[in-house]
CSV table of C-alpha atoms and ligand atoms in Angstrom, one decimal:
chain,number,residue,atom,x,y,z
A,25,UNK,CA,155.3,304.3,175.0
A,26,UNK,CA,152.9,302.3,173.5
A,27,UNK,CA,150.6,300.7,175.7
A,28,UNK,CA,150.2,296.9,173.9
A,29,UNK,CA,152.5,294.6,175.5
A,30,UNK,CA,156.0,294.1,173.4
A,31,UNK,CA,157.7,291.1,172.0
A,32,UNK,CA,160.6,290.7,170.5
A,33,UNK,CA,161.0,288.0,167.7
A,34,UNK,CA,164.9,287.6,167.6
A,35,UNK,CA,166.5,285.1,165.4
A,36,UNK,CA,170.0,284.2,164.3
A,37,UNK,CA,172.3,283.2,161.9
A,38,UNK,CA,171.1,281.3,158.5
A,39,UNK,CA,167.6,282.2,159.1
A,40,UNK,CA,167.2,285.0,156.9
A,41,UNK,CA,167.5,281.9,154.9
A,42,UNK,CA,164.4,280.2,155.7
A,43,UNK,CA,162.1,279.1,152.7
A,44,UNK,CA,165.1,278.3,150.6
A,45,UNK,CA,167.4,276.8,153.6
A,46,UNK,CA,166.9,273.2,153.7
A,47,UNK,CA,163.2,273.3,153.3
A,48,UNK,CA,163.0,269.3,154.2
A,49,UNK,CA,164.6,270.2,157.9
A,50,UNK,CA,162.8,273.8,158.0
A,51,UNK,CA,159.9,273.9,155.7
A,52,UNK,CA,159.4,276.4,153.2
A,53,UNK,CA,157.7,279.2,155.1
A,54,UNK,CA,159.9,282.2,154.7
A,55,UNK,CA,160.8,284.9,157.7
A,56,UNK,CA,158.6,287.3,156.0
A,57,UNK,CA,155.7,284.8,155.9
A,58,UNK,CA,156.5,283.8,159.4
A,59,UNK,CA,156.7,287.5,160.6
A,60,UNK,CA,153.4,288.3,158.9
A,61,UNK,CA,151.6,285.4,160.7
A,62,UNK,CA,152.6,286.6,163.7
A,63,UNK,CA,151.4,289.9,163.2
A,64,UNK,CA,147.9,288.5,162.3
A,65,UNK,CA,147.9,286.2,165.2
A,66,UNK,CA,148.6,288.6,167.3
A,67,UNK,CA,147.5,292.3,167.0
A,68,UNK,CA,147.2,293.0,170.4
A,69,UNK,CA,150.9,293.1,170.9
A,70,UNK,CA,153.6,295.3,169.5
A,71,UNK,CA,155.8,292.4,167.8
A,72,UNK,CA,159.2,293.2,166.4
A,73,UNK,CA,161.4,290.8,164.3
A,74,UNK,CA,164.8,291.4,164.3
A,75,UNK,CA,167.6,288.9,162.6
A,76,UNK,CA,171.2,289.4,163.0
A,77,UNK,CA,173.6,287.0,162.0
A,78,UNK,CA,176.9,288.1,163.8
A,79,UNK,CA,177.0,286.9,167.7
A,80,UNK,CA,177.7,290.8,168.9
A,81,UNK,CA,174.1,291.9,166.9
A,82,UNK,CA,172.3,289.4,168.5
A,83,UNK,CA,173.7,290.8,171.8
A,84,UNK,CA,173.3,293.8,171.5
A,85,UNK,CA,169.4,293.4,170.5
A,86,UNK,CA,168.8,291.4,173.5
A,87,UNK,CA,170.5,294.4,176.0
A,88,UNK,CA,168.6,297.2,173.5
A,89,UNK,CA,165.1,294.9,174.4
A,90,UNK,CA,165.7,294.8,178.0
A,91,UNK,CA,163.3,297.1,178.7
A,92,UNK,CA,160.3,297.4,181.0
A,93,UNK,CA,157.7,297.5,177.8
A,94,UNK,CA,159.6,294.5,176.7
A,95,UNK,CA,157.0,291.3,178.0
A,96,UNK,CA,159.2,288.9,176.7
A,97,UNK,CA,161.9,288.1,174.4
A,98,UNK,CA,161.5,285.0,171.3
A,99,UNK,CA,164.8,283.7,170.4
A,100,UNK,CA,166.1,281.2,168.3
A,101,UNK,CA,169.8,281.8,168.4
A,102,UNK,CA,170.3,278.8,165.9
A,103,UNK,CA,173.8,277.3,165.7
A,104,UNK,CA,174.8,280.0,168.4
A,105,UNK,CA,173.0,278.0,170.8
A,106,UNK,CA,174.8,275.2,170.7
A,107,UNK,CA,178.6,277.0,171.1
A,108,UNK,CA,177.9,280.8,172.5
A,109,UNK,CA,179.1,281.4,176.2
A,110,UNK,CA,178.5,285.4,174.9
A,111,UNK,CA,175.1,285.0,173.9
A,112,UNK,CA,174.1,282.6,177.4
A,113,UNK,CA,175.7,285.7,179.7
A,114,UNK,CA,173.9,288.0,177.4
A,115,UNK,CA,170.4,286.2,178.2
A,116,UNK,CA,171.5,285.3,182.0
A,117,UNK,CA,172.2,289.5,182.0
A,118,UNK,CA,168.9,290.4,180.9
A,119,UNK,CA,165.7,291.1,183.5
A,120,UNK,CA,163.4,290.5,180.3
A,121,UNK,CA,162.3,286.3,180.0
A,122,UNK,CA,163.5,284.5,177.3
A,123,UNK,CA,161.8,282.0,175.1
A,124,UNK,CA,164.5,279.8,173.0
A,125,UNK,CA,162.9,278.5,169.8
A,126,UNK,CA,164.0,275.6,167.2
A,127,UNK,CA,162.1,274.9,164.2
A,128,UNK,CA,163.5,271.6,164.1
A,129,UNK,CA,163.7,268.9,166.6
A,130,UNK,CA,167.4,269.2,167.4
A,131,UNK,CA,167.3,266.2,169.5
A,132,UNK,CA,166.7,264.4,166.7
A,133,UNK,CA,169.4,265.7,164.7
A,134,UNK,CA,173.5,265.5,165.0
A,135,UNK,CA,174.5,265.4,168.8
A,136,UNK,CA,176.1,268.6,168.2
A,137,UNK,CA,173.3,270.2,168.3
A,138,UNK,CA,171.9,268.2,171.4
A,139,UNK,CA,173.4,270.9,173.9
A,140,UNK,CA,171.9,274.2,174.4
A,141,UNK,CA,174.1,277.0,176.2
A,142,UNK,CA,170.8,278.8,176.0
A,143,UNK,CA,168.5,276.5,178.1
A,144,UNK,CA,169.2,276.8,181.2
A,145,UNK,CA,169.3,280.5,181.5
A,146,UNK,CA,166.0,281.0,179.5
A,147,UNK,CA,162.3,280.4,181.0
A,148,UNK,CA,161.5,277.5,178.3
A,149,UNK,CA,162.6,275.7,175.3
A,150,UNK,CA,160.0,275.0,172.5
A,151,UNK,CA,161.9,272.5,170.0
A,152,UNK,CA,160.9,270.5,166.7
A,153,UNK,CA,157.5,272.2,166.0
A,154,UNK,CA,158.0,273.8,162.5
A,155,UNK,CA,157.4,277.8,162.8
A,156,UNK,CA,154.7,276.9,165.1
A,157,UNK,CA,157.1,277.5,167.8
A,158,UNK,CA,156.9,280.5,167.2
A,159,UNK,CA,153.3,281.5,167.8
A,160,UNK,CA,153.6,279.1,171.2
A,161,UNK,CA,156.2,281.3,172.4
A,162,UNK,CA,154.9,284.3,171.8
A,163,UNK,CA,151.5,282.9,173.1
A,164,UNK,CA,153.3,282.2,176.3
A,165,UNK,CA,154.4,286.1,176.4
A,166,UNK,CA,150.5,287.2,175.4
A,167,UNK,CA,149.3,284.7,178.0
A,168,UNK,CA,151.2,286.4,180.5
A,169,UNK,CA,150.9,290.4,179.8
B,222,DQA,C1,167.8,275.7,164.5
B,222,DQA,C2,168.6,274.5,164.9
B,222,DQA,C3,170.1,274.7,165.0
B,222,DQA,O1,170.8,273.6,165.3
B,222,DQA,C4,170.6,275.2,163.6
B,222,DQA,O2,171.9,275.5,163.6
B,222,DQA,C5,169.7,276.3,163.1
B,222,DQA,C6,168.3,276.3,163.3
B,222,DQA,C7,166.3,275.4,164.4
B,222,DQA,O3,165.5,276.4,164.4
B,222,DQA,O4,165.9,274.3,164.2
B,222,DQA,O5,170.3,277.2,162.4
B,222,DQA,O6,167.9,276.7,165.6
């Protein structure tokens, strides 16, 4: 067991995409770029990234990360948020917090993508601050452990 605090960096569908994806809604920082910043903000966690696009990967990482080492979890379910009943019980099943995460301000976007299954089972929402949300989230984990 190792004895930094964990995170786990979760993200869904399309954002293996990132850099290439739309870069005037998501910028053109890739998921390795974005992993790699973590890393160097944060080396006194254990960080690890996982990206699944199918709903049943995504839930099965968050029930494999429900662990006691596990301080928190960082999860930007993308379009999942805004349809998955599966992915809300998954997060509602898990002991583990949850930090949801958009790159984009989906508020300001189509009103599909103005309702979060997600939000009310996780601890906080971070929304429409470029990658940045990332490292707030994951600050919010480091803060705590
Ligand atoms: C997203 C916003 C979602 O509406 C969209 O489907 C995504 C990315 C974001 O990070 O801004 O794929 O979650």
């Amino acid at each position: 067991m190792s004895s930094r605090p964990a995170v786990l960096v979760l993200n869904g569908p399309n954002l293996n995409r990132l850099g290439t994806r739309e870069p005037e809604v998501y910028g053109s920082v890739t998921l390795e770029d974005l992993e790699r910043g973590l890393r160097q903000a944060f080396p006194e966690l254990t960080l690890r990234f996982e990206q699944h696009n199918a709903e049943g990967a995504l839930i099965d990482a968050l029930h494999a990360a429900d662990t006691v080492e596990t301080a928190g979890i960082v999860f930007n379910a993308a379009a999942y948020t805004h349809t998955s009943i599966a992915l809300r019980d998954a997060v509602a099943s898990l002991s583990t917090p949850v930090v949801e995460v958009h790159i984009s301000n989906v508020y300001a976007r189509e009103s599909f993508r103005h309702t979060s299954l997600l939000a009310p089972v996780a601890a906080g929402v971070i929304v429409g601050f470029g990658v940045k949300g990332y490292h707030l989230a994951v600050r919010y984990f480091a803060d705590q452990a």
